[in-house]
Short mmCIF file of C-alpha atoms in Angstrom, two decimals:
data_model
loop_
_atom_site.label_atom_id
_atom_site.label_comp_id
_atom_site.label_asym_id
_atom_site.label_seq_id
_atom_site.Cartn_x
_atom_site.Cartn_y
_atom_site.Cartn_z
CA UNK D 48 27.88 28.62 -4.17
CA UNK D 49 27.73 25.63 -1.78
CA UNK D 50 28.32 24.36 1.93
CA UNK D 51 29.80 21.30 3.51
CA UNK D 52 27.70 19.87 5.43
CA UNK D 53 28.93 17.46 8.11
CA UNK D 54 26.68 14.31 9.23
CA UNK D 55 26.56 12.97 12.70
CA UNK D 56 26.58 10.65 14.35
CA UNK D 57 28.12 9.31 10.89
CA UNK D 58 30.75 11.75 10.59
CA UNK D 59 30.25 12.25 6.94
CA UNK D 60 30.51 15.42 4.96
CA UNK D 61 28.91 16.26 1.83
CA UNK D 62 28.61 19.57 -0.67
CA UNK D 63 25.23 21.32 -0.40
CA UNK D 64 24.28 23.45 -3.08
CA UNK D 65 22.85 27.01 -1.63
CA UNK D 66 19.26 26.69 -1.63
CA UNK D 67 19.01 23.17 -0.95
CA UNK D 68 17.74 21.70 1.56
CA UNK D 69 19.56 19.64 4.07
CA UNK D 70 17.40 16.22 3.34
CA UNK D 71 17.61 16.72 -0.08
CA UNK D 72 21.23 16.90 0.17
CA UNK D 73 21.64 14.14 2.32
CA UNK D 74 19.35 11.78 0.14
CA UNK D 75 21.10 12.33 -2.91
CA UNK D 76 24.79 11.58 -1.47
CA UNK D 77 22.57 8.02 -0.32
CA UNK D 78 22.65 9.31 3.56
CA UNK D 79 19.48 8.45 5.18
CA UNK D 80 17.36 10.89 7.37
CA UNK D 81 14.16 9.93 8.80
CA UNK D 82 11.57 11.89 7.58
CA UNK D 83 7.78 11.80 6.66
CA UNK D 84 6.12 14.74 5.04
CA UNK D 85 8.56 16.63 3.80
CA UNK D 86 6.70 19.51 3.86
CA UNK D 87 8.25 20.89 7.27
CA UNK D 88 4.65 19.96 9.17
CA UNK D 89 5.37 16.87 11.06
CA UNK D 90 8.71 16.80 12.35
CA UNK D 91 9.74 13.57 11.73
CA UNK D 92 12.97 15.02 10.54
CA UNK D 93 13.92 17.18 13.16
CA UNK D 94 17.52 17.32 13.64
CA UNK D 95 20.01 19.19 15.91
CA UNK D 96 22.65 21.97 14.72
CA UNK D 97 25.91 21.57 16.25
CA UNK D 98 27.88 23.97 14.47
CA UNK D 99 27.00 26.73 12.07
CA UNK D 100 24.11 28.87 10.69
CA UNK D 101 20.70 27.37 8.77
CA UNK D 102 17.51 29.13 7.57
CA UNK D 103 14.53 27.40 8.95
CA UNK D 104 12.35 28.58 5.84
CA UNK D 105 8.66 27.36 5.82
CA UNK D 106 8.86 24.99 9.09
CA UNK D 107 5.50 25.14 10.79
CA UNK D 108 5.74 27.04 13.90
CA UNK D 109 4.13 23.72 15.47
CA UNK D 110 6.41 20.93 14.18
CA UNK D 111 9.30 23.70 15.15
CA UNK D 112 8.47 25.33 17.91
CA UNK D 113 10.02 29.00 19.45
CA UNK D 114 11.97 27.41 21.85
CA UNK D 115 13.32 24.24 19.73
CA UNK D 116 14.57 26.64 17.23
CA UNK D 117 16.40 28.64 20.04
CA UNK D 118 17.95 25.35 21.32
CA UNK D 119 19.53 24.58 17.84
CA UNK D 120 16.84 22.60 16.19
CA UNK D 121 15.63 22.56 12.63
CA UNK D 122 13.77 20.63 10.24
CA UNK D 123 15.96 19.36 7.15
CA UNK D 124 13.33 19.00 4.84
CA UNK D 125 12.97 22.59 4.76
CA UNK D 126 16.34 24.02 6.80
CA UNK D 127 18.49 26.07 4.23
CA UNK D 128 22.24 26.07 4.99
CA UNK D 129 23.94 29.72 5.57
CA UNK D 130 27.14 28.74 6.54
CA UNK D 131 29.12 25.12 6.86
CA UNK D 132 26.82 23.22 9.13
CA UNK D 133 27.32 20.17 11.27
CA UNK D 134 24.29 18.23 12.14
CA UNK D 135 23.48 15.43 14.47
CA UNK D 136 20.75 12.95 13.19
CA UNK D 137 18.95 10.13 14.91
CA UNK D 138 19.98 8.07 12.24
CA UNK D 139 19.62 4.17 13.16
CA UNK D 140 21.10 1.40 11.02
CA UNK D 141 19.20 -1.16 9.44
CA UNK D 142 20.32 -4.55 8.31
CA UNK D 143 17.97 -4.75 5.52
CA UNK D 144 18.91 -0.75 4.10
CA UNK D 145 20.54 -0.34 1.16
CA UNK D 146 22.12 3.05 0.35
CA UNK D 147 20.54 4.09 -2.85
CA UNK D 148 21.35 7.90 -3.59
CA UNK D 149 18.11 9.87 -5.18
CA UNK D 150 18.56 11.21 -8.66
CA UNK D 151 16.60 12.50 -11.38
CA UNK D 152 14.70 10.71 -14.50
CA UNK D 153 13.45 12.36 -17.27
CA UNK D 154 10.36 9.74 -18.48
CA UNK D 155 7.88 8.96 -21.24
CA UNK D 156 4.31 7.91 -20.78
CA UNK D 157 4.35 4.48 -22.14
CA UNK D 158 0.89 2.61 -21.02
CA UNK D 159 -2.19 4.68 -19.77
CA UNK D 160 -4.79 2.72 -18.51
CA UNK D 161 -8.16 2.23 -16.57
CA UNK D 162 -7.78 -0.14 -13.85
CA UNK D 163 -11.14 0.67 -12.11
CA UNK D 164 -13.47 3.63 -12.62
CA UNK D 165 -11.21 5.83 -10.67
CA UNK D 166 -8.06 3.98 -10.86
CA UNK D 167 -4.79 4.29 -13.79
CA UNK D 168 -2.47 2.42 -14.29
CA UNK D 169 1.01 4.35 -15.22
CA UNK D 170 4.33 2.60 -16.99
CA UNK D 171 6.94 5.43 -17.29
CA UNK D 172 9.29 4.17 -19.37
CA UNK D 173 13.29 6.08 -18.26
CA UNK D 174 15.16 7.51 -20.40
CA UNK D 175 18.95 6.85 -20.73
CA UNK D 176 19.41 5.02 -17.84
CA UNK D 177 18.17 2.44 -14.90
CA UNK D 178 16.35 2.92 -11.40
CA UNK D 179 17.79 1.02 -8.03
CA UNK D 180 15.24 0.59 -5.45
CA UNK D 181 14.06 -1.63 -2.71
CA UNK D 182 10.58 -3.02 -3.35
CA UNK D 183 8.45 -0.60 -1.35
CA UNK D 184 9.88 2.34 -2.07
CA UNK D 185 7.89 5.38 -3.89
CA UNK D 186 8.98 8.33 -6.44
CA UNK D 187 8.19 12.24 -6.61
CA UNK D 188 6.42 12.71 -9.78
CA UNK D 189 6.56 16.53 -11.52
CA UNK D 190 3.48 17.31 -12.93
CA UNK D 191 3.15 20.26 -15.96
CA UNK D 192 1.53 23.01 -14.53
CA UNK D 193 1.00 21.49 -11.45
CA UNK D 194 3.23 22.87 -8.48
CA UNK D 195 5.18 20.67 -6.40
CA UNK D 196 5.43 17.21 -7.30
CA UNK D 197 3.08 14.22 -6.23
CA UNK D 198 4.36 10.95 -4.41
CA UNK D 199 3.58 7.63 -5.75
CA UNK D 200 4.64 4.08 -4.32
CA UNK D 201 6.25 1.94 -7.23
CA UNK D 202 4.01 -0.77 -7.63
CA UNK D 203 6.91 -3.04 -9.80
CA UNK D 204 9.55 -5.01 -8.68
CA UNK D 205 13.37 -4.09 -8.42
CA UNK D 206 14.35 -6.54 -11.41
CA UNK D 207 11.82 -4.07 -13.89
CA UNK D 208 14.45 -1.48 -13.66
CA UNK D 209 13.49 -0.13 -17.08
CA UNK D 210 10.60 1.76 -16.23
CA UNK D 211 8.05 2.89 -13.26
CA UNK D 212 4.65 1.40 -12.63
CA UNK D 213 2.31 3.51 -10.66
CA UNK D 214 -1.16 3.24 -9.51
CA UNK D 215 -3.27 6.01 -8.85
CA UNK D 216 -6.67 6.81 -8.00
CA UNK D 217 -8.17 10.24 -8.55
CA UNK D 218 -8.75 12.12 -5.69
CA UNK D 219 -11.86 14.64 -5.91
CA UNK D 220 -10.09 18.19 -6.12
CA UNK D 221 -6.71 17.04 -6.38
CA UNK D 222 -4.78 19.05 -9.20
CA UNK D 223 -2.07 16.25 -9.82
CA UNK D 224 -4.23 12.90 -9.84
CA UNK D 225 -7.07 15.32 -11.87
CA UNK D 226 -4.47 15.81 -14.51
CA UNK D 227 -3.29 12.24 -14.38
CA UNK D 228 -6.89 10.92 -15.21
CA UNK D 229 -7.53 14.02 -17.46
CA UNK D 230 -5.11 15.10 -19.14
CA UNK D 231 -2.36 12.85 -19.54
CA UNK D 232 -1.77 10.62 -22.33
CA UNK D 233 0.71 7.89 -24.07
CA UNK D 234 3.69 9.63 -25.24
CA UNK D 235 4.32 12.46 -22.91
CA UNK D 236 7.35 13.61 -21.36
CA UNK D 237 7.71 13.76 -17.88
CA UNK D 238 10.42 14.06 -14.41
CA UNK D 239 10.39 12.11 -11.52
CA UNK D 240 13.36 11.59 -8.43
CA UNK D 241 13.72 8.40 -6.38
CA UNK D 242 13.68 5.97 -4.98
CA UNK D 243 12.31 7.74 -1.56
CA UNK D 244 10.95 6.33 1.40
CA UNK D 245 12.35 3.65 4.20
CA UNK D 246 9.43 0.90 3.86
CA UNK D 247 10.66 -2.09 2.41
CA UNK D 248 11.12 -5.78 3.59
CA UNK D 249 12.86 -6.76 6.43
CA UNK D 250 14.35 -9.72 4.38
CA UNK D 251 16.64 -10.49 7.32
CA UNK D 252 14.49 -11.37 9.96
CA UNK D 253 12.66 -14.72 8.23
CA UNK D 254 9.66 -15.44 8.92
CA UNK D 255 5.53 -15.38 7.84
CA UNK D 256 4.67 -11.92 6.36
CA UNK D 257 1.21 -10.16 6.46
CA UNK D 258 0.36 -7.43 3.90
CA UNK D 259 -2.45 -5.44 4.89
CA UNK D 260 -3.22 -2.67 1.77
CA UNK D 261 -6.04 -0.47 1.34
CA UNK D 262 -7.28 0.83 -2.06
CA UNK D 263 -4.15 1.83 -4.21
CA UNK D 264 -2.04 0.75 -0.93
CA UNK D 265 -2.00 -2.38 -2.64
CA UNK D 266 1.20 -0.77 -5.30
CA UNK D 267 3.72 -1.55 -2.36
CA UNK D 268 3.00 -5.03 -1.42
CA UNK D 269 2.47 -5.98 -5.11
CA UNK D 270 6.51 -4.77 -5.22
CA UNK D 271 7.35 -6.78 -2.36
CA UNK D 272 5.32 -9.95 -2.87
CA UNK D 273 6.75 -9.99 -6.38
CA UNK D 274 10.42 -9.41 -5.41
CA UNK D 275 10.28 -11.92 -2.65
CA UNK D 276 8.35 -14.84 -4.72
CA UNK D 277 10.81 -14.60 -7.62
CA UNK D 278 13.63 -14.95 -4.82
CA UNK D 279 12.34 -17.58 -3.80
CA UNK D 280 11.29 -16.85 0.00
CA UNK D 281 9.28 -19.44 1.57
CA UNK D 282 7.83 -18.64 4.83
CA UNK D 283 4.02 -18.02 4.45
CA UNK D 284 2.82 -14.68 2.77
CA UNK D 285 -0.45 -13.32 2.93
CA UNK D 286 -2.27 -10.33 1.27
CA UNK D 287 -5.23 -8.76 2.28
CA UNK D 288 -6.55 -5.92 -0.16
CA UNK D 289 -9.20 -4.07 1.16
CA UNK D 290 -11.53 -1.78 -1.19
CA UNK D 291 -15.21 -0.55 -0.89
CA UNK D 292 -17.00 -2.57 -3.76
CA UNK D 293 -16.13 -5.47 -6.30
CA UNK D 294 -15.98 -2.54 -8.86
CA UNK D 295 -12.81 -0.90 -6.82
CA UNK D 296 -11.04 -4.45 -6.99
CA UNK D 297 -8.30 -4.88 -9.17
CA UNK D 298 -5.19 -6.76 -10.02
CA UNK D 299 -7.03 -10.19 -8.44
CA UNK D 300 -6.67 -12.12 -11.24
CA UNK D 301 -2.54 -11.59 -11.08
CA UNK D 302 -2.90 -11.89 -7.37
CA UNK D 303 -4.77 -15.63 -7.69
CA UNK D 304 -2.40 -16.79 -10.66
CA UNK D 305 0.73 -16.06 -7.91
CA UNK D 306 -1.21 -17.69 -5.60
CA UNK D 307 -1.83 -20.65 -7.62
CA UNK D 308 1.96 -20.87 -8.31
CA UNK D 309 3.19 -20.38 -4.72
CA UNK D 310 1.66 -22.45 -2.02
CA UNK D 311 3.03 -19.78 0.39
CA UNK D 312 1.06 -17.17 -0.55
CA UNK D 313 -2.42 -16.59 0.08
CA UNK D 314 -4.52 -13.53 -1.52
CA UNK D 315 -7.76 -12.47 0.48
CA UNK D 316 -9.43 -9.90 -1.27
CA UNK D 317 -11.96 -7.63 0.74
CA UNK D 318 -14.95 -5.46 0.31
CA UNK D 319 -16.25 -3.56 3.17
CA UNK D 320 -19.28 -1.80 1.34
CA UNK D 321 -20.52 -4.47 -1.49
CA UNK D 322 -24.01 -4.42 -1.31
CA UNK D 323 -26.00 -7.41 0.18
CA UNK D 324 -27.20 -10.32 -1.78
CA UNK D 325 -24.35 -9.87 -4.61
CA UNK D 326 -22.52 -12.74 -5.84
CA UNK D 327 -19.57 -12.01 -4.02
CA UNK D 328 -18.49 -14.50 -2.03
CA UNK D 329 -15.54 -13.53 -0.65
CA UNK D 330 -14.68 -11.65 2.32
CA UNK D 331 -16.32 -8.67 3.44
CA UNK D 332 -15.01 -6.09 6.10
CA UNK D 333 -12.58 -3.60 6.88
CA UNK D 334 -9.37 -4.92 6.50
CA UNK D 335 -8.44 -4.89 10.23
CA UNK D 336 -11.32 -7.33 10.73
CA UNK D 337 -10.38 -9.23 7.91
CA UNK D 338 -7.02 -9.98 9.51
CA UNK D 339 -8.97 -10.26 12.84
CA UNK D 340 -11.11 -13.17 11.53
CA UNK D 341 -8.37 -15.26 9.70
CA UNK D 342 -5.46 -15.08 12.21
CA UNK D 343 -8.27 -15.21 15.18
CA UNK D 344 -6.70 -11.90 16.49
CA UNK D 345 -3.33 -13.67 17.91
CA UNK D 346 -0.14 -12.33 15.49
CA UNK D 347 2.97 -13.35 17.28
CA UNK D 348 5.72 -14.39 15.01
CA UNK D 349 4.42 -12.37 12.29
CA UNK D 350 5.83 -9.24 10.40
CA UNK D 351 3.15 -7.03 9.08
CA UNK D 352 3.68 -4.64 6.53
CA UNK D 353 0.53 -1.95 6.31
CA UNK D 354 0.21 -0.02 3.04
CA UNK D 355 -3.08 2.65 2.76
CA UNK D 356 -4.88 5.80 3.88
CA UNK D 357 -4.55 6.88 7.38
CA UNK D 358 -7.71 5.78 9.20
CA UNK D 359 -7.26 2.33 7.72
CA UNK D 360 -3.23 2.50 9.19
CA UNK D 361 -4.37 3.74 12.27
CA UNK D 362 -7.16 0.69 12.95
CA UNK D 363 -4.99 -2.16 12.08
CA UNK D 364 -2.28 -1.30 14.28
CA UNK D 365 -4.91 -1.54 16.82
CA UNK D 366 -5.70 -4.47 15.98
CA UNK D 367 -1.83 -5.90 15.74
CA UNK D 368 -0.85 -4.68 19.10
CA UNK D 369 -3.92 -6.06 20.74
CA UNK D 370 -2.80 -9.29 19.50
CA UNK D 371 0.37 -9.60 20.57
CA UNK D 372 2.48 -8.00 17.76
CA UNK D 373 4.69 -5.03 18.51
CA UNK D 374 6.42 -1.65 17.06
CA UNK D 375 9.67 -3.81 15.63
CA UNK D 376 7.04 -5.87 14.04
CA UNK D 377 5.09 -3.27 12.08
CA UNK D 378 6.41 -1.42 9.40
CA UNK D 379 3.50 1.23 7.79
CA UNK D 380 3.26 3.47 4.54
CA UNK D 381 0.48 5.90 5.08
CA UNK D 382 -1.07 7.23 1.85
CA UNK D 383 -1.24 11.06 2.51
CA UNK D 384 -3.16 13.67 0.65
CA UNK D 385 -2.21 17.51 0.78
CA UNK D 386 -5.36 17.20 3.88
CA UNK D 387 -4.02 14.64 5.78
CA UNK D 388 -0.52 15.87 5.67
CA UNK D 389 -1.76 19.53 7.15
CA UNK D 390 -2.64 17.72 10.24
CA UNK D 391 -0.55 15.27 10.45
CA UNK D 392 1.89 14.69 13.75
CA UNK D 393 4.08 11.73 14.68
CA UNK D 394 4.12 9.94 17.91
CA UNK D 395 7.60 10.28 19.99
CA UNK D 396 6.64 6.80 21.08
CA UNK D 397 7.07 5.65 17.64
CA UNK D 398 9.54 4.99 15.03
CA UNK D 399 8.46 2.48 12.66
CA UNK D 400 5.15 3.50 13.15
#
């Protein structure tokens, strides 16, 4: 059985299958809703019903409150249609969006390997056919035995279309990343959907880029940097990867060869906890103060592009606005764990942030 479901302020319709849910649906027909979690416990995706019936399902009673609900309000990452529905979405345009539907890809295991201690490296080679995505982007990866699936940003660029890398660290307790770095091995089968997620580069506007990443925050950016340096782009471009010690750094040598290669980009690699009188003899800092230090905290005319764990997002916007670079200008992927996204809210002051 299925609905139509109609799309405002669009005015598209689309088939729903009975038991999806309403983002699902929409990000499969390559209709974009904003959204975050996708767990029904933010709200970024709250939407209004115009016309029709919808199950709110497992929508926290906080991100979808009593009185929303009675005013014809739902979350579509977990509203269930009962009836045709009509929505109305704050869906805004973008210049820069491309309309990729979601699908499904059934994978193989190709490389497995350690890029730090407590970092893999993952190429997922697809079966039968090719992914489109916008450097930036991330997949859902289905795990055996582990319920749900796990989001990971793609850390290759768009022209690799033959296969997924991913870059994951293992998170203390976490069943997925546990039996990434456990379990897994060359030559297994897996699933994954995609592309997801609306953080990619504003190619349109011009201008100098900043990249701030944190840890495995660094997957996105290496996307972007990539896709942009073999298009040739030629305003300025500048990296900063923050990790604790020199033994969480990776991917620097790649990073320095691009470098090399491209007078306009420049790689600053950090370390905020490397022990004193080491031979490092680069930077050292949070990331924030990183930035702070080489643009001597003024960022006008800069886009910045943040890519990491929460706390680390949450400083070096901070730091951005304080010197002189606002919401248009900041586009963030926060790197949530099942924790983080339990108490997670958004801002009604901000969209892109």
């Amino acid at each position: 059985m299925s609905y139509q479901l109609t799309v405002e302020p669009v005015g598209e319709t689309i088939e729903v299958e009975e038991g999806q849910t309403i983002l699902d649906a929409c990000l499969r027909q390559g209709i974009y809703l904003p959204y975050a979690c996708g767990h029904g416990l933010c709200g970024t995706c709250k939407v209004d019903v115009l016309d029709g019936e919808v199950d709110h399902a497992d929508a926290s009673s906080f991100a979808l409150m009593d009185f929303e609900r009675s005013e014809g309000k739902t979350l579509a990452c977990s509203a269930r249609m009962k009836s045709d529905v009509t929505i109305e979405a704050d869906i805004e345009e973008d210049p820069d969006q491309r309309r990729i539907p979601i699908q499904d890809f059934n994978v193989t295991v190709e490389t497995l390997e350690n890029l730090t201690h407590d970092v893999k490296g993952l190429r997922l080679r697809l079966e039968g056919k090719t992914i489109d995505f916008q450097a930036g982007q991330y997949v859902n990866l289905k795990l055996p035995g582990v319920e749900g699936t796990r989001a990971f940003s793609i850390a290759n660029p768009p022209s690799e279309n033959g296969h997924v890398d991913l870059q994951i660290r293992l998170l203390p307790g976490g069943k997925g990343t546990t039996y990434i770095h456990e379990v897994l091995k060359e030559g297994d089968k897996l699933t994954l959907s995609g592309p997801y997620g609306r953080f990619f580069v504003r190619k349109s506007r011009g201008g100098p880029l900043l990249f701030l990443a944190g840890g495995t925050g660094v997957s996105s950016p290496r996307s972007m940097i990539l896709d942009l340096l073999a298009e040739g782009y030629a305003e300025p471009i500048t990296l900063i990867h923050g990790v604790r010690t020199r033994a969480d750094l990776y991917g620097e040598s790649e990073f320095e060869a691009l470098a090399a290669k491209h007078p306009n980009f420049r790689y600053v690699p950090a370390l905020s906890s490397e022990p004193e009188g080491s031979d490092w003899a680069g930077e050292r800092g949070f990331v924030h103060d990183v930035a702070a230090r080489l643009y001597d905290k003024l960022f006008e005319g800069l886009t910045a592009y943040l890519c990491g764990p929460p706390p680390m997002i949450e400083a070096c916007v901070n730091m951005l606005m304080q010197g002189r670079l606002f919401e248009k200008h900041i586009l963030t992927e926060r790197f949530l764990t099942a924790k983080d996204d339990k108490k997670t809210t958004r801002s009604p002051l901000f969209k892109t942030i």
